[in-house]
Coordinates of N, CA and C in Angstrom, one line a residue:
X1 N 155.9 82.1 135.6 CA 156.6 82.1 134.3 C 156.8 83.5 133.8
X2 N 157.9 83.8 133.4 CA 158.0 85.3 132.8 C 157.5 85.6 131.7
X3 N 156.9 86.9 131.4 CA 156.2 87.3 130.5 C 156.9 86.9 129.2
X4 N 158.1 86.9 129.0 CA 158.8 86.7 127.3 C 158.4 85.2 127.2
X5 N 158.4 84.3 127.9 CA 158.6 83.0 127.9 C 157.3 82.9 127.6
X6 N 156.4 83.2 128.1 CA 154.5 83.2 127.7 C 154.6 83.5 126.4
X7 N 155.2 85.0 126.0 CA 154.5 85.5 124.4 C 155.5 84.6 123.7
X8 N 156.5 84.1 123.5 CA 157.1 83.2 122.6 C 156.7 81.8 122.6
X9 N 155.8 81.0 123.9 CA 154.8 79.9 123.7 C 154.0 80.4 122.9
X10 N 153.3 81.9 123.1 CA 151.7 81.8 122.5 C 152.2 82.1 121.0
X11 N 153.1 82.6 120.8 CA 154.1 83.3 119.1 C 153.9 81.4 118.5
X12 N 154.9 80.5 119.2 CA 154.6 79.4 118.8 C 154.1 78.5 118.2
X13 N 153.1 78.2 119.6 CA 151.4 77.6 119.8 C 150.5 78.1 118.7
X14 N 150.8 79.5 118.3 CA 149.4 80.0 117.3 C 150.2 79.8 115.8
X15 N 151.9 79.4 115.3 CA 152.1 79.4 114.5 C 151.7 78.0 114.1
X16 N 151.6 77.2 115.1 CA 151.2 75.8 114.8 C 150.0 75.6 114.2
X17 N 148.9 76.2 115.2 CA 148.1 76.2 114.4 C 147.6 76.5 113.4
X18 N 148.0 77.8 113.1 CA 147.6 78.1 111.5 C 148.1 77.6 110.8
X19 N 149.6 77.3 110.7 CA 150.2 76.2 109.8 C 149.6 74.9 110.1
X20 N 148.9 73.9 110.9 CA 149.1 72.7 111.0 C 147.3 72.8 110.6
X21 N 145.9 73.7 110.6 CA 145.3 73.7 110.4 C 144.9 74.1 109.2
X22 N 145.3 75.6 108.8 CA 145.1 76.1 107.3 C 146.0 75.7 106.8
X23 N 147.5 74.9 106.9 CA 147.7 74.3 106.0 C 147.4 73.3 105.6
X24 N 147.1 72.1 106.4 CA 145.9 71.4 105.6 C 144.9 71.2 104.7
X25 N 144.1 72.4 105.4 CA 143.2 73.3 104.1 C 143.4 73.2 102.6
X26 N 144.7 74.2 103.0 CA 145.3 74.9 101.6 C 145.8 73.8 100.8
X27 N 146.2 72.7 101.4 CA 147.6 71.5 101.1 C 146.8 70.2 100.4
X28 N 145.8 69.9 101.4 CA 145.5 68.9 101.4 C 143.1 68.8 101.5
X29 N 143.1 69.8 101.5 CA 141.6 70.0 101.6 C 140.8 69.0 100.7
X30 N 141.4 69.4 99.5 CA 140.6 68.2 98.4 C 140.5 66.7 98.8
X31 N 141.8 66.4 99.3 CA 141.7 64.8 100.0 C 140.8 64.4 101.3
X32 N 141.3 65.5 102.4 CA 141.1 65.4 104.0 C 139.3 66.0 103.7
X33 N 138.8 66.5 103.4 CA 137.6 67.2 103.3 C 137.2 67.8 104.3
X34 N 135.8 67.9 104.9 CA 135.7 69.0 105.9 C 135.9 68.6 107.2
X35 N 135.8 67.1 107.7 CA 136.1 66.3 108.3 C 137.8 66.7 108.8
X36 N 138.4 66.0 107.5 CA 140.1 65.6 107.8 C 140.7 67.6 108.5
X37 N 140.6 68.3 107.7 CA 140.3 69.8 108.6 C 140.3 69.8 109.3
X38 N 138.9 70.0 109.8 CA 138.1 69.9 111.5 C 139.3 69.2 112.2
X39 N 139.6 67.9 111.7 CA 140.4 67.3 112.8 C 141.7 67.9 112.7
X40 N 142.6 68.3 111.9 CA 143.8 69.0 111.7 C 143.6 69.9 112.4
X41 N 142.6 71.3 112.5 CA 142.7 71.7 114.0 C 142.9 71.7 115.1
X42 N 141.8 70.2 115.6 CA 141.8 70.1 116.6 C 142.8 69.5 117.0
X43 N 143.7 68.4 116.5 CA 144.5 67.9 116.4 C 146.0 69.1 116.8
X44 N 145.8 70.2 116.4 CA 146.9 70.9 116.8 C 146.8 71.7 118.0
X45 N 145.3 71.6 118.0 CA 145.3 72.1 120.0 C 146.0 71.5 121.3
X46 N 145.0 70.3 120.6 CA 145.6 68.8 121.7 C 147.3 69.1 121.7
X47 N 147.9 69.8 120.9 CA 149.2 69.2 120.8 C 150.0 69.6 121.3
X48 N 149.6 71.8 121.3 CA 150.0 72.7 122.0 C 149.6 72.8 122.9
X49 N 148.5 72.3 123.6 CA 148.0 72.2 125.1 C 148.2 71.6 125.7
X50 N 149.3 70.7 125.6 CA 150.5 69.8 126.0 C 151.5 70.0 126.1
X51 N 151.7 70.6 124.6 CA 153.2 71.1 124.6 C 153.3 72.1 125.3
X52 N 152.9 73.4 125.7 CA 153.2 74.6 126.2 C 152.0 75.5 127.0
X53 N 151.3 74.4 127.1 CA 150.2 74.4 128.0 C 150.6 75.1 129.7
X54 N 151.5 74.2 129.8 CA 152.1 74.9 130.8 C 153.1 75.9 131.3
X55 N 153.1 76.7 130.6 CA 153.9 77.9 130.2 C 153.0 79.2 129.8
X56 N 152.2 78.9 129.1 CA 151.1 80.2 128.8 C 149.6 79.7 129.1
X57 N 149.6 78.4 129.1 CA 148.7 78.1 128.8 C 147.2 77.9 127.7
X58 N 148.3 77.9 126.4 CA 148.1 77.6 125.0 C 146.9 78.4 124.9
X59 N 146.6 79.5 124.9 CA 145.4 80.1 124.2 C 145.4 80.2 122.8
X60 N 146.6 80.5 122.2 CA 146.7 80.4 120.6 C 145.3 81.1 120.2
X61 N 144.9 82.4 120.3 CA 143.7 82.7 120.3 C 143.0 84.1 120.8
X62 N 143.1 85.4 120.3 CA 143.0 86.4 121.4 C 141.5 86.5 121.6
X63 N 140.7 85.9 121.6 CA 139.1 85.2 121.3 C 139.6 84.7 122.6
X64 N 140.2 83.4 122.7 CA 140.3 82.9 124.2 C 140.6 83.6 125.5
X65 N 142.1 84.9 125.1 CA 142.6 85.8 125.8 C 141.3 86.7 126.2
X66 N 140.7 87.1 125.4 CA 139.8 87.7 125.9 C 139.0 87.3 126.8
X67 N 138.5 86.5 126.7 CA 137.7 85.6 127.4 C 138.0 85.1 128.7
X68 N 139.3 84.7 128.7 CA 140.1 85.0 130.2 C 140.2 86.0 130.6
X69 N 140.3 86.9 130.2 CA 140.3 88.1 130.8 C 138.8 88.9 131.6
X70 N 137.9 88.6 130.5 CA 136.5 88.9 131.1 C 136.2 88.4 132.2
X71 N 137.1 87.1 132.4 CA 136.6 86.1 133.2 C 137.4 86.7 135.2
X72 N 138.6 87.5 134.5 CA 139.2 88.0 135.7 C 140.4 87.2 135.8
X73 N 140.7 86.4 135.0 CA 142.2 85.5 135.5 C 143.4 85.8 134.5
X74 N 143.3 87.0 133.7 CA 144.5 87.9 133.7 C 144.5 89.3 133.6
X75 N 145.6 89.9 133.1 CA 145.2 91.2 133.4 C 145.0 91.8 132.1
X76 N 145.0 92.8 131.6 CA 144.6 93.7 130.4 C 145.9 93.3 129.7
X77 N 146.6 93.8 130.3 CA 148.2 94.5 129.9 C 149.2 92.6 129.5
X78 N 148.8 91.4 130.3 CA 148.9 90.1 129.5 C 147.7 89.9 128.5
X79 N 147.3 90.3 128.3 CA 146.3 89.5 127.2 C 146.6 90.9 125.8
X80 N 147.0 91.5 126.2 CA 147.6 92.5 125.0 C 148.9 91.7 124.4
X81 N 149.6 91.3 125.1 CA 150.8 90.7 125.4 C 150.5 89.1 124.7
X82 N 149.6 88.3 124.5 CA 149.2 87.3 124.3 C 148.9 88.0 122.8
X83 N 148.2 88.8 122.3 CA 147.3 89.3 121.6 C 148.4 89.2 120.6
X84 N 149.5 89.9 120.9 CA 150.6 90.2 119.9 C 151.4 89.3 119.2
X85 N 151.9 88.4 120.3 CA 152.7 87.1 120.1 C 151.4 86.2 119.4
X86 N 150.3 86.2 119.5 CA 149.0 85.3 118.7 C 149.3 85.6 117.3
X87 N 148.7 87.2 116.8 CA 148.6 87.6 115.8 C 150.2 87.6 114.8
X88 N 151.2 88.1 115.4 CA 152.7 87.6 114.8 C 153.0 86.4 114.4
X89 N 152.5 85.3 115.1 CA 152.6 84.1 115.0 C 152.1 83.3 113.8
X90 N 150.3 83.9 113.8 CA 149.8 83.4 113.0 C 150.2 84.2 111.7
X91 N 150.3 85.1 111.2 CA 150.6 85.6 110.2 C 152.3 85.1 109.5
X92 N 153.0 85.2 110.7 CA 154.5 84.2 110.2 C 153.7 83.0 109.5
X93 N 152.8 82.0 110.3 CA 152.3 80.8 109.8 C 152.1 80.3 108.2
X94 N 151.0 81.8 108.2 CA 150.1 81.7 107.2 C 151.3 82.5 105.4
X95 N 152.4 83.2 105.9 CA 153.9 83.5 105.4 C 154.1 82.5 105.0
X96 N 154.2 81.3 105.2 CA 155.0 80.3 105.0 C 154.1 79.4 104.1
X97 N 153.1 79.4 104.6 CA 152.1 78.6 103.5 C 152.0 79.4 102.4
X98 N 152.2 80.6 101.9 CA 152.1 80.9 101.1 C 153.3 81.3 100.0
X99 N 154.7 80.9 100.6 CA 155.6 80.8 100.2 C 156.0 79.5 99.7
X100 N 155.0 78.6 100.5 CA 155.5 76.9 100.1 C 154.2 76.8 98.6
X101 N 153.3 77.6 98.8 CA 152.4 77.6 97.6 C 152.8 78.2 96.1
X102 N 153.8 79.1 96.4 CA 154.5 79.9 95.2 C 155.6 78.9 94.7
X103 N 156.3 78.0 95.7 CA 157.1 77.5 94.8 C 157.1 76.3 94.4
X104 N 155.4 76.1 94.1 CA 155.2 74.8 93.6 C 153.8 74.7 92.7
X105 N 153.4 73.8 92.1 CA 152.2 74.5 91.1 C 150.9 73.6 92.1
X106 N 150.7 74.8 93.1 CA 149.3 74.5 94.0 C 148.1 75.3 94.0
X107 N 146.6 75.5 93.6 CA 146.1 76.0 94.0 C 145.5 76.1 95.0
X108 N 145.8 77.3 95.4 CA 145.4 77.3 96.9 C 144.1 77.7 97.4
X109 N 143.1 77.6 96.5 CA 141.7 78.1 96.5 C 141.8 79.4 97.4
X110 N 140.6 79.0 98.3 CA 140.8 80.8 98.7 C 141.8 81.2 100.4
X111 N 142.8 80.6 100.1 CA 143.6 80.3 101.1 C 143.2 80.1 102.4
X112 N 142.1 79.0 102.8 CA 141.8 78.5 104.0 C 141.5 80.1 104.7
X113 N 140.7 81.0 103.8 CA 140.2 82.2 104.3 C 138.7 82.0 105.2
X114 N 138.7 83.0 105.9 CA 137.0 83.0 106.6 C 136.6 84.2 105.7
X115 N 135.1 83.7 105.2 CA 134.2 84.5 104.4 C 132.8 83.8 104.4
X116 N 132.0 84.7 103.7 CA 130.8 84.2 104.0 C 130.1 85.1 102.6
X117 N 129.2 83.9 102.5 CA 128.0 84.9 101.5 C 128.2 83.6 100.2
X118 N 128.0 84.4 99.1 CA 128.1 83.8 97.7 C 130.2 83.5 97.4
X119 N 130.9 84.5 98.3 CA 132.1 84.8 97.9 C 132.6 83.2 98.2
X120 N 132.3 83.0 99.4 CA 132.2 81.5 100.1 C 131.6 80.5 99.2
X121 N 130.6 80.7 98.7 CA 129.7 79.3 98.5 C 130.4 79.5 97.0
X122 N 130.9 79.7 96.6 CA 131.8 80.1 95.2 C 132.6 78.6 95.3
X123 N 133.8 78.7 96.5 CA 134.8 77.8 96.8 C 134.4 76.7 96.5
X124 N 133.2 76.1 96.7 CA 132.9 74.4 96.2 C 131.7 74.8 96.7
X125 N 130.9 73.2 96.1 CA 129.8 73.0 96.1 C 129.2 72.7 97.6
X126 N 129.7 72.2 98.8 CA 129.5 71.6 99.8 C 129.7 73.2 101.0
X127 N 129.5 74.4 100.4 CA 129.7 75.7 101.4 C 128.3 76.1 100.9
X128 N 127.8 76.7 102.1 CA 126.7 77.7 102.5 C 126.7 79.1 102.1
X129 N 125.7 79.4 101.4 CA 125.3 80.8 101.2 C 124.3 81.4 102.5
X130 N 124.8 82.1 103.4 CA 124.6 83.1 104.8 C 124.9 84.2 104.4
X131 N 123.6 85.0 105.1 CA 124.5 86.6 104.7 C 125.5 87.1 106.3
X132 N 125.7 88.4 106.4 CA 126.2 88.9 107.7 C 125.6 88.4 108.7
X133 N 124.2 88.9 109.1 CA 124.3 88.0 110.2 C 124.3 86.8 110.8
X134 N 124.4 86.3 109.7 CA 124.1 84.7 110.0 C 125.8 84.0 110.5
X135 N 126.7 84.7 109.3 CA 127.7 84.6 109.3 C 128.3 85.1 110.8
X136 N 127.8 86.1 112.0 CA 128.1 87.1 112.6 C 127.7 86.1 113.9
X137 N 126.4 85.7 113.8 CA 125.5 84.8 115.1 C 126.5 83.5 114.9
X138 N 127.1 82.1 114.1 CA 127.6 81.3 113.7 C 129.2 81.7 114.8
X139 N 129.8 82.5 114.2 CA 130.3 82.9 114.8 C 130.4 83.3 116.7
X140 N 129.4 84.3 116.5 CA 129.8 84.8 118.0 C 129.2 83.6 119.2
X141 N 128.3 82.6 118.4 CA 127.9 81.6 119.8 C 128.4 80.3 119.8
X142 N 129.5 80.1 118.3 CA 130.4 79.1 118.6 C 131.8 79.3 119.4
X143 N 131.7 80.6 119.5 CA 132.9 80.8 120.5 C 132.6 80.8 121.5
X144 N 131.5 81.5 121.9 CA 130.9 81.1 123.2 C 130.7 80.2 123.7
X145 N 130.6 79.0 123.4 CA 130.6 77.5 123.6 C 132.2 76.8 123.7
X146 N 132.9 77.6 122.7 CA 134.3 77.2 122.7 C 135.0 77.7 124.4
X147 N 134.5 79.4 124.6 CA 135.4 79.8 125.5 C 134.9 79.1 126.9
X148 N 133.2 78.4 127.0 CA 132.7 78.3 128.0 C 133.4 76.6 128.4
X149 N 133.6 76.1 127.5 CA 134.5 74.5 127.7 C 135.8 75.0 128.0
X150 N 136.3 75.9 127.7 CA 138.1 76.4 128.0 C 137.9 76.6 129.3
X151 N 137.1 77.2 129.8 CA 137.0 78.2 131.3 C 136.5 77.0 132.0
X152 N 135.8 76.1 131.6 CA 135.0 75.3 132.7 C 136.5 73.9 133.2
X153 N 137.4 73.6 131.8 CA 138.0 72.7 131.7 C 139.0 73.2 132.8
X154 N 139.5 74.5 132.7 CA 140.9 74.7 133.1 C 140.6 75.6 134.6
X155 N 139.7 75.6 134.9 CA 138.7 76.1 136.2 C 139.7 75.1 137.7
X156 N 140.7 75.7 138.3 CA 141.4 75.0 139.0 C 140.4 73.7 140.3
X157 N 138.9 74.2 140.2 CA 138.1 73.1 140.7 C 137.7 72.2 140.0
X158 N 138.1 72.1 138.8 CA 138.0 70.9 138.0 C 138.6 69.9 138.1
X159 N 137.9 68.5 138.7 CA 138.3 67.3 138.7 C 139.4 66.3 137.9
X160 N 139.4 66.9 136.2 CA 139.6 66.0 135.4 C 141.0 67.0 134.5
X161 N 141.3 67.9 135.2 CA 142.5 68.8 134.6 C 143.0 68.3 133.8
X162 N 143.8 67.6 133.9 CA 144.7 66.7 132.8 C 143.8 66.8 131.2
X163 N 142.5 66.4 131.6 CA 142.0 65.8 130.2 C 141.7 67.5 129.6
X164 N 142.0 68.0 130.1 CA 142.0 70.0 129.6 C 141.9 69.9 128.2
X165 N 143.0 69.6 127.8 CA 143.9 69.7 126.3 C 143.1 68.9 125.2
X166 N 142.5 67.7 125.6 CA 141.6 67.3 125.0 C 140.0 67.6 124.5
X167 N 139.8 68.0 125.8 CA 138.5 68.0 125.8 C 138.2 69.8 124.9
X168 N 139.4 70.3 125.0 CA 139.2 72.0 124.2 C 139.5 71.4 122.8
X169 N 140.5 70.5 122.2 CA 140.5 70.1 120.4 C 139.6 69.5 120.6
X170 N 138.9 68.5 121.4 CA 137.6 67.9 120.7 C 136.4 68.7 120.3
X171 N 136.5 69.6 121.0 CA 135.4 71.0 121.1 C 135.6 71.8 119.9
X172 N 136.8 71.7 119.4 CA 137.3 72.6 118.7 C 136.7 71.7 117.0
X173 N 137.0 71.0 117.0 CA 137.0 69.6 116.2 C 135.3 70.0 115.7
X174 N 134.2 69.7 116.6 CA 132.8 70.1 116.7 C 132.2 71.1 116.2
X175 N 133.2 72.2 116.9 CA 132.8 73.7 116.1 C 133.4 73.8 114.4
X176 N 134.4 73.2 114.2 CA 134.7 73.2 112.4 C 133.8 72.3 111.7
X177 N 133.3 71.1 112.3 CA 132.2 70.5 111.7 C 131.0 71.3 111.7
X178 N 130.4 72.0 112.4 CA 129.5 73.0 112.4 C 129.5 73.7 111.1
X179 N 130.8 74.6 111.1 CA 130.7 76.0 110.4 C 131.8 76.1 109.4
X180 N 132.1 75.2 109.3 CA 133.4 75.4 107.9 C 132.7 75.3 106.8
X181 N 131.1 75.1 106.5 CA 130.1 75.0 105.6 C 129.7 76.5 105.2
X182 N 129.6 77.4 106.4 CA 129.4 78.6 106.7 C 130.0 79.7 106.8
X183 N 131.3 79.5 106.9 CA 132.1 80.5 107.1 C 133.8 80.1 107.3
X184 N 134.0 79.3 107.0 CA 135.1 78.5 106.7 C 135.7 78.4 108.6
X185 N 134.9 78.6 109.5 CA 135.4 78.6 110.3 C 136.7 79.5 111.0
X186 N 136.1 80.3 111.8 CA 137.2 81.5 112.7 C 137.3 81.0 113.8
X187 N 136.4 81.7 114.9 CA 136.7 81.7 116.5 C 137.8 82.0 116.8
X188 N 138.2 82.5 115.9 CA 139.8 83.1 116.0 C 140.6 84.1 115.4
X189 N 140.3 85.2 115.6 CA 140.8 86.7 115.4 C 142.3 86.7 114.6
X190 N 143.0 86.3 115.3 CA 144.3 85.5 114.5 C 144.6 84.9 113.4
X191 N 143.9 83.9 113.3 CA 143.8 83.0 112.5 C 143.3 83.7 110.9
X192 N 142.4 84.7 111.1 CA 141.5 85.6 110.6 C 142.3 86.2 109.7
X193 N 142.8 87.4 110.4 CA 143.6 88.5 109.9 C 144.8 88.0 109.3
X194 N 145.6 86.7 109.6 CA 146.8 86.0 108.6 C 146.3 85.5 107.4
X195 N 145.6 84.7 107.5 CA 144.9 84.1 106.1 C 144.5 85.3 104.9
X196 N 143.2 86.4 105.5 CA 143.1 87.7 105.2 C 144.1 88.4 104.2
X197 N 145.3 88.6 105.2 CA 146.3 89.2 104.6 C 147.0 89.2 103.1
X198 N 147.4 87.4 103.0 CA 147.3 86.7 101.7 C 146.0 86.4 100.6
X199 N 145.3 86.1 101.4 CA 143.7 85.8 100.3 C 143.7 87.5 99.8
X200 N 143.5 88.7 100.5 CA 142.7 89.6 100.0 C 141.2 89.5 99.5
X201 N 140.9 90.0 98.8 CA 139.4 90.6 98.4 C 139.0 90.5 99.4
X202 N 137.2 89.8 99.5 CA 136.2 90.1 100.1 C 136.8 89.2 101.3
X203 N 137.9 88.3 101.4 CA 137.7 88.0 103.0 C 138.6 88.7 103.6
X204 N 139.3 90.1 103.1 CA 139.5 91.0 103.9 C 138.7 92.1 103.7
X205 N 138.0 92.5 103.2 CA 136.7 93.2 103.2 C 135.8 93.0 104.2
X206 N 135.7 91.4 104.4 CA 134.9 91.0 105.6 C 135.6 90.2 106.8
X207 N 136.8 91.2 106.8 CA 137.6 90.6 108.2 C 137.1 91.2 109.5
X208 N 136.2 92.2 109.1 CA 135.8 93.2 110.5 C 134.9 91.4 111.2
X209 N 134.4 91.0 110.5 CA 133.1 90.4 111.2 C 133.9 89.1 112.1
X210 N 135.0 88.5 111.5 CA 135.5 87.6 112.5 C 136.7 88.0 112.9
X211 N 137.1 89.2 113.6 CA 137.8 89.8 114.4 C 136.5 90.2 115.9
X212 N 135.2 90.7 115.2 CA 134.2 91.5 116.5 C 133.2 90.0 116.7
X213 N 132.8 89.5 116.1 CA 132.0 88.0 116.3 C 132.7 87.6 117.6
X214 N 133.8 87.1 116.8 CA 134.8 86.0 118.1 C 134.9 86.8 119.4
X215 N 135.3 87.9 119.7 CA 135.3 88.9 120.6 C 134.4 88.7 121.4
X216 N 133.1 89.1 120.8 CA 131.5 89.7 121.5 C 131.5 88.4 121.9
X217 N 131.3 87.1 121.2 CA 131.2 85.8 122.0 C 131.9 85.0 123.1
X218 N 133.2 85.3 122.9 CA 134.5 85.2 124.1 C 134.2 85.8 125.5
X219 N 133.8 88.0 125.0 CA 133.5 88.1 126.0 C 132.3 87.8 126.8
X220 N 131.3 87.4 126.5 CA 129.8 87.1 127.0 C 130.6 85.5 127.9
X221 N 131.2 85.0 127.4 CA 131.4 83.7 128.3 C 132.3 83.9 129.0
X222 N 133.1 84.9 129.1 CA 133.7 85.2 130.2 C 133.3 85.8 131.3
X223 N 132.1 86.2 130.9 CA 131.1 86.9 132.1 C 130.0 85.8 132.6
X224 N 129.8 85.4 131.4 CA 128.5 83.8 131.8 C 129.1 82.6 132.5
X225 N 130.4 82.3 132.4 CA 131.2 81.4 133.4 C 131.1 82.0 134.7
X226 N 131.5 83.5 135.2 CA 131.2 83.8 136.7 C 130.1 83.7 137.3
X227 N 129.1 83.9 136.2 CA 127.4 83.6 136.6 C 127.2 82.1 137.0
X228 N 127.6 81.2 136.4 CA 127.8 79.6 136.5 C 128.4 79.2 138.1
X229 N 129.0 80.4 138.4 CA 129.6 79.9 139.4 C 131.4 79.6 139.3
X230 N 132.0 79.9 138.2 CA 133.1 80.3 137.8 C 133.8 81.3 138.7
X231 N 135.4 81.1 138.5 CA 135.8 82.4 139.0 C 137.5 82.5 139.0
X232 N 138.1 83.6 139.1 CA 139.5 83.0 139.1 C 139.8 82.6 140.6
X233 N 141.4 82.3 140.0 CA 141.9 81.7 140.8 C 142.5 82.8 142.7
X234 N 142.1 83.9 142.3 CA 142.3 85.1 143.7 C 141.2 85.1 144.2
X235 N 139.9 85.1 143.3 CA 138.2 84.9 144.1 C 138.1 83.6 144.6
X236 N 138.5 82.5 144.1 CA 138.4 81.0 144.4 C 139.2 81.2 146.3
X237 N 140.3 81.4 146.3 CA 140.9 81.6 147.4 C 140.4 82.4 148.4
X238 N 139.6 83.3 148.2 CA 139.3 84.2 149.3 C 138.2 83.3 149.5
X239 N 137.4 82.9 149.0 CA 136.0 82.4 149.2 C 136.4 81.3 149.8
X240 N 137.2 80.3 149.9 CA 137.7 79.5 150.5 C 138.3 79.9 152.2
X241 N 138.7 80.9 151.8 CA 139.3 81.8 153.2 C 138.3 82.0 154.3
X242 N 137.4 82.4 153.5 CA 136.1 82.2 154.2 C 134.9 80.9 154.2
X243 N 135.4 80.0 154.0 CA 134.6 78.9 154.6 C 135.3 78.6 155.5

């Protein structure tokens, strides 16, 4: 598949989901609660890892791209390339929700931002007061869990390929029930810095922490999958070559 055709899936894929997840949030949060969310996410995984799954292979996520990459199944120079069309995407996303919020009388609390601390537990009564690291750990080992089900699912010795798409939004789904209490939920560098950009204050103050969290966690599982016995798809082949 040629590289333009990839970054205008992942441009896409990642607009979806910031629109189809933080706007939920923003739109409908009061009704759906932390539940209906969680699922709005996940729900938009399943959808792009269907839709265009096969073209980039929906990372919507430079947390995931990284992770691939640690893992050895792309190269530097695509996952820069992923990185870009992610972050444009989500920011168009998070554009739009905040233009459909201006022309109507919505508050948008704190625009389906990631933050942590009191700035967080402020937003409603059902959010956690965590300081940094708590907020930082939450972070870096829910992605780790996220990228180790992405790499195990789509691992071309995997039996059950198809159920790929699912089995990453259900995962995904698990991890916002975890930590939307905590940190309104990241594992996503993207997702991060668009929201960020419109909220301001302290959750761009504290954007460093779920931009380097998701990272440090992505990459540790992209090194802990080859330990597992993981591997891409040019090592899979040679080692085959040789049985």
């Amino acid at each position: 598949m040629k590289t333009c055709n990839k970054f205008f899936a992942e441009l896409l894929g990642t607009f979806v989901l910031v629109f189809g997840g933080c706007g939920a949030a923003v739109f409908a949060g009061r009704t759906l609660g932390f539940l209906g969310v969680a699922l709005a996410f996940g729900l938009t995984v399943v959808a792009m890892a269907y839709g265009i799954g096969h073209i980039s292979g929906a990372h919507l996520n430079p947390a995931v791209s990284f992770g691939v990459w640690a893992n050895g199944r792309m190269s530097l120079k695509e996952m820069l390339i992923y990185w870009a069309a992610q972050i444009i995407g989500a920011i168009v996303a998070a554009a739009l929700i905040y233009a459909i919020v201006k022309c109507g009388d919505i508050n948008p609390g704190n625009f389906a931002a990631n933050d942590y601390g009191q700035d967080l537990a402020n937003c409603g009564k059902f959010y956690l007061n965590i300081n940094a690291c708590g907020a930082f750990i939450t972070e870096a080992v829910l992605t780790f869990v996220f990228l180790m089900v992405i790499l195990g699912v789509t691992d071309d010795r995997h039996a059950n390929g198809k159920f790929a798409g699912l089995a990453i939004g259900l995962t995904l789904v698990l991890i916002h029930l975890i930590s939307i209490p905590l940190t309104n939920t990241s594992v996503n560098p993207a997702r991060s810095i668009s929201q960020a950009i419109f909220a301001g204050g302290s959750a761009l103050t504290h954007l460093w922490l779920f931009i380097v969290a998701p990272l440090v966690g992505a990459g540790l599982a992209g090194l802990a999958y080859k330990c597992l016995g993981g591997c891409c798809k040019e090592d899979c082949k040679k080692e085959c070559k040789k049985d």
